[in-house]
């Protein structure tokens, strides 16, 4: 869910400017899933731009407090959301932990790194939502450890119907600073893409797994 249209467009503008998001409808990217895609998002790039990361930190922290109240702990999803999660935790003045995709194979075999007490309220931070499966896997790990997950805040979402269904089925609230719809609107307004390219990008969004096969 997008809470603020201006924030959504500003976030999209910044991600395009620093090339954290690249749109290439004529020369698609190959995702690890095997999909061909006219968009590629790597929000870790935001960390290299202090004004951008400060903006993201502040806006995410606002959503956390507004929607969930000040949590006991902020949890980042490894590895993409560790750094932004730390920044948000610092902004809110609360502890930080992070969640691996699976437990380590050695040592203490932790999946959750950091101190979490049973019953503590947790808000999860993500950098990007695609299908949502890895994000929800982190939520399940936190719940199994006794955490009370209030919800999740992410920088950007592709807005796939399947992701919305996955979050709904797990009863996890999700808010994002920006999404695919607002990104395309901003890209067209700033002449980053043409109307023809917009049509191509919208076609991909309707059926990403089969697009350009």
Short mmCIF file of C-alpha atoms in Angstrom, two decimals:
data_model
loop_
_atom_site.label_atom_id
_atom_site.label_comp_id
_atom_site.label_asym_id
_atom_site.label_seq_id
_atom_site.Cartn_x
_atom_site.Cartn_y
_atom_site.Cartn_z
CA UNK A 1 0.00 0.00 0.00
CA UNK A 2 1.18 3.50 -0.87
CA UNK A 3 0.42 6.09 1.81
CA UNK A 4 1.64 9.27 0.15
CA UNK A 5 1.53 9.97 -3.59
CA UNK A 6 4.18 12.71 -3.40
CA UNK A 7 6.56 10.42 -1.52
CA UNK A 8 5.92 7.65 -4.05
CA UNK A 9 6.79 9.89 -6.99
CA UNK A 10 9.80 11.44 -5.24
CA UNK A 11 11.13 7.97 -4.38
CA UNK A 12 10.67 6.85 -7.98
CA UNK A 13 12.41 9.99 -9.23
CA UNK A 14 15.43 9.40 -6.99
CA UNK A 15 15.70 5.69 -7.85
CA UNK A 16 15.67 6.54 -11.57
CA UNK A 17 18.19 9.37 -11.17
CA UNK A 18 20.81 7.20 -9.45
CA UNK A 19 20.01 4.20 -11.68
CA UNK A 20 18.92 2.02 -8.77
CA UNK A 21 16.04 1.28 -11.14
CA UNK A 22 16.72 0.89 -14.85
CA UNK A 23 14.00 0.71 -17.48
CA UNK A 24 14.96 -0.94 -20.76
CA UNK A 25 11.85 -2.05 -22.68
CA UNK A 26 13.77 -2.51 -25.93
CA UNK A 27 16.65 -4.54 -24.46
CA UNK A 28 15.16 -6.55 -21.58
CA UNK A 29 17.08 -7.85 -18.60
CA UNK A 30 17.25 -11.55 -17.70
CA UNK A 31 16.16 -12.20 -14.14
CA UNK A 32 17.52 -15.11 -12.11
CA UNK A 33 14.03 -16.63 -12.27
CA UNK A 34 14.38 -16.91 -16.04
CA UNK A 35 11.91 -14.10 -16.72
CA UNK A 36 12.74 -11.45 -19.28
CA UNK A 37 12.05 -8.05 -17.82
CA UNK A 38 12.14 -4.42 -19.02
CA UNK A 39 12.97 -3.29 -15.48
CA UNK A 40 15.83 -4.01 -13.11
CA UNK A 41 15.92 -2.79 -9.52
CA UNK A 42 18.93 -2.78 -7.18
CA UNK A 43 18.17 -0.57 -4.20
CA UNK A 44 21.55 -1.26 -2.61
CA UNK A 45 22.84 1.48 -4.92
CA UNK A 46 20.94 4.00 -2.78
CA UNK A 47 23.52 3.50 -0.03
CA UNK A 48 26.16 5.21 -2.16
CA UNK A 49 24.14 8.45 -2.26
CA UNK A 50 23.85 10.07 1.19
CA UNK A 51 20.94 12.44 0.36
CA UNK A 52 18.96 9.53 -1.11
CA UNK A 53 19.54 7.15 1.77
CA UNK A 54 18.70 9.90 4.28
CA UNK A 55 15.41 10.52 2.46
CA UNK A 56 14.54 6.81 2.38
CA UNK A 57 15.48 6.34 6.04
CA UNK A 58 13.31 9.25 7.16
CA UNK A 59 10.29 8.27 5.05
CA UNK A 60 10.38 4.62 6.12
CA UNK A 61 10.71 5.62 9.77
CA UNK A 62 7.66 7.89 9.40
CA UNK A 63 5.58 5.02 8.04
CA UNK A 64 6.75 2.67 10.78
CA UNK A 65 5.67 5.05 13.54
CA UNK A 66 2.46 6.15 11.82
CA UNK A 67 1.19 2.69 10.93
CA UNK A 68 2.64 0.43 13.60
CA UNK A 69 3.81 2.64 16.44
CA UNK A 70 7.39 2.59 17.67
CA UNK A 71 8.45 -1.07 17.66
CA UNK A 72 10.72 -2.82 20.12
CA UNK A 73 12.93 -4.02 17.27
CA UNK A 74 13.54 -3.34 13.56
CA UNK A 75 14.38 -6.39 11.46
CA UNK A 76 16.07 -6.20 8.07
CA UNK A 77 15.82 -8.99 5.50
CA UNK A 78 19.27 -10.18 4.40
CA UNK A 79 21.08 -9.04 2.50
CA UNK A 80 19.50 -6.19 0.59
CA UNK A 81 17.66 -4.61 3.51
CA UNK A 82 20.31 -4.91 6.21
CA UNK A 83 21.82 -1.47 5.69
CA UNK A 84 18.57 0.46 5.22
CA UNK A 85 17.13 -1.42 8.20
CA UNK A 86 20.03 -0.28 10.37
CA UNK A 87 19.47 3.32 9.28
CA UNK A 88 15.77 3.11 10.14
CA UNK A 89 16.50 1.52 13.52
CA UNK A 90 18.99 4.31 14.24
CA UNK A 91 16.41 6.94 13.25
CA UNK A 92 13.88 5.40 15.64
CA UNK A 93 16.42 4.68 18.37
CA UNK A 94 15.54 0.98 18.64
CA UNK A 95 17.54 -2.28 18.38
CA UNK A 96 18.22 -3.91 15.03
CA UNK A 97 18.34 -7.54 13.95
CA UNK A 98 18.45 -9.21 10.56
CA UNK A 99 17.03 -12.40 9.13
CA UNK A 100 18.88 -14.78 6.82
CA UNK A 101 17.06 -16.78 4.11
CA UNK A 102 17.88 -19.93 6.09
CA UNK A 103 19.86 -20.87 9.21
CA UNK A 104 23.65 -20.86 8.96
CA UNK A 105 25.23 -24.25 8.37
CA UNK A 106 27.88 -23.76 11.05
CA UNK A 107 28.56 -22.02 14.37
CA UNK A 108 25.35 -21.24 16.27
CA UNK A 109 23.32 -21.97 13.11
CA UNK A 110 21.34 -18.77 13.52
CA UNK A 111 18.76 -17.58 11.03
CA UNK A 112 18.14 -14.43 13.04
CA UNK A 113 21.22 -12.37 13.90
CA UNK A 114 20.94 -10.09 16.91
CA UNK A 115 18.93 -10.18 20.12
CA UNK A 116 15.18 -10.80 19.95
CA UNK A 117 13.10 -11.58 23.01
CA UNK A 118 9.84 -13.50 22.83
CA UNK A 119 6.88 -11.11 22.76
CA UNK A 120 8.76 -8.13 21.34
CA UNK A 121 7.04 -6.09 18.62
CA UNK A 122 8.94 -6.16 15.33
CA UNK A 123 8.60 -4.21 12.07
CA UNK A 124 10.36 -5.77 9.09
CA UNK A 125 12.21 -3.64 6.52
CA UNK A 126 12.68 -4.73 2.90
CA UNK A 127 14.39 -3.08 -0.04
CA UNK A 128 12.28 -4.69 -2.77
CA UNK A 129 9.10 -6.77 -3.03
CA UNK A 130 8.69 -9.07 -6.03
CA UNK A 131 6.72 -12.23 -5.22
CA UNK A 132 7.09 -11.58 -1.50
CA UNK A 133 8.12 -15.15 -0.71
CA UNK A 134 11.56 -14.37 0.73
CA UNK A 135 10.10 -11.48 2.74
CA UNK A 136 7.37 -13.66 4.20
CA UNK A 137 9.92 -16.37 4.94
CA UNK A 138 11.67 -13.84 7.18
CA UNK A 139 8.37 -13.03 8.88
CA UNK A 140 7.80 -16.71 9.64
CA UNK A 141 11.29 -17.04 11.13
CA UNK A 142 10.65 -14.06 13.40
CA UNK A 143 7.31 -15.46 14.53
CA UNK A 144 8.86 -18.85 15.27
CA UNK A 145 11.43 -17.05 17.44
CA UNK A 146 8.62 -15.43 19.42
CA UNK A 147 8.56 -12.04 17.72
CA UNK A 148 5.25 -10.22 17.22
CA UNK A 149 5.46 -8.98 13.63
CA UNK A 150 3.40 -5.81 13.27
CA UNK A 151 4.04 -5.42 9.54
CA UNK A 152 6.56 -4.63 6.83
CA UNK A 153 7.79 -1.50 5.05
CA UNK A 154 9.71 -1.67 1.75
CA UNK A 155 11.31 0.86 -0.57
CA UNK A 156 9.73 -0.46 -3.77
CA UNK A 157 7.30 -3.09 -5.02
CA UNK A 158 6.64 -4.41 -8.52
CA UNK A 159 3.02 -4.69 -7.44
CA UNK A 160 2.46 -8.24 -8.67
CA UNK A 161 -0.98 -9.65 -7.92
CA UNK A 162 0.67 -12.81 -6.64
CA UNK A 163 2.62 -10.85 -4.04
CA UNK A 164 -0.52 -9.13 -2.78
CA UNK A 165 -2.18 -12.54 -2.46
CA UNK A 166 0.82 -13.98 -0.60
CA UNK A 167 0.80 -11.16 1.95
CA UNK A 168 -2.96 -11.39 2.35
CA UNK A 169 -2.83 -15.14 2.96
CA UNK A 170 -0.21 -14.66 5.67
CA UNK A 171 -2.10 -11.69 7.15
CA UNK A 172 0.99 -9.47 6.95
CA UNK A 173 0.48 -5.74 6.43
CA UNK A 174 2.76 -4.19 3.80
CA UNK A 175 3.50 -0.56 2.98
CA UNK A 176 5.95 0.63 0.33
CA UNK A 177 7.41 4.04 -0.42
CA UNK A 178 6.81 3.57 -4.13
CA UNK A 179 5.64 0.97 -6.65
CA UNK A 180 5.58 0.12 -10.35
CA UNK A 181 2.54 2.27 -11.11
CA UNK A 182 4.06 5.41 -9.59
CA UNK A 183 7.42 4.64 -11.16
CA UNK A 184 5.96 4.56 -14.68
CA UNK A 185 4.01 7.75 -14.03
CA UNK A 186 7.16 9.53 -12.89
CA UNK A 187 9.23 8.08 -15.76
CA UNK A 188 6.73 9.37 -18.33
CA UNK A 189 6.42 12.79 -16.67
CA UNK A 190 10.21 13.22 -16.70
CA UNK A 191 10.56 11.98 -20.30
CA UNK A 192 12.61 9.01 -19.14
CA UNK A 193 10.33 6.85 -21.32
CA UNK A 194 8.04 7.46 -24.30
CA UNK A 195 4.34 6.61 -24.52
CA UNK A 196 5.20 3.60 -26.69
CA UNK A 197 7.69 2.35 -24.09
CA UNK A 198 5.06 2.93 -21.40
CA UNK A 199 2.72 0.61 -23.28
CA UNK A 200 5.43 -2.06 -23.43
CA UNK A 201 6.14 -1.69 -19.70
CA UNK A 202 2.43 -2.01 -18.91
CA UNK A 203 2.20 -5.15 -21.05
CA UNK A 204 5.01 -6.75 -19.06
CA UNK A 205 3.27 -5.93 -15.81
CA UNK A 206 0.12 -7.81 -16.94
CA UNK A 207 1.94 -11.12 -17.51
CA UNK A 208 5.63 -10.92 -16.50
CA UNK A 209 6.35 -14.66 -16.62
CA UNK A 210 5.27 -14.96 -20.26
CA UNK A 211 6.34 -11.55 -21.56
CA UNK A 212 8.70 -11.43 -24.58
CA UNK A 213 9.09 -15.20 -24.79
#
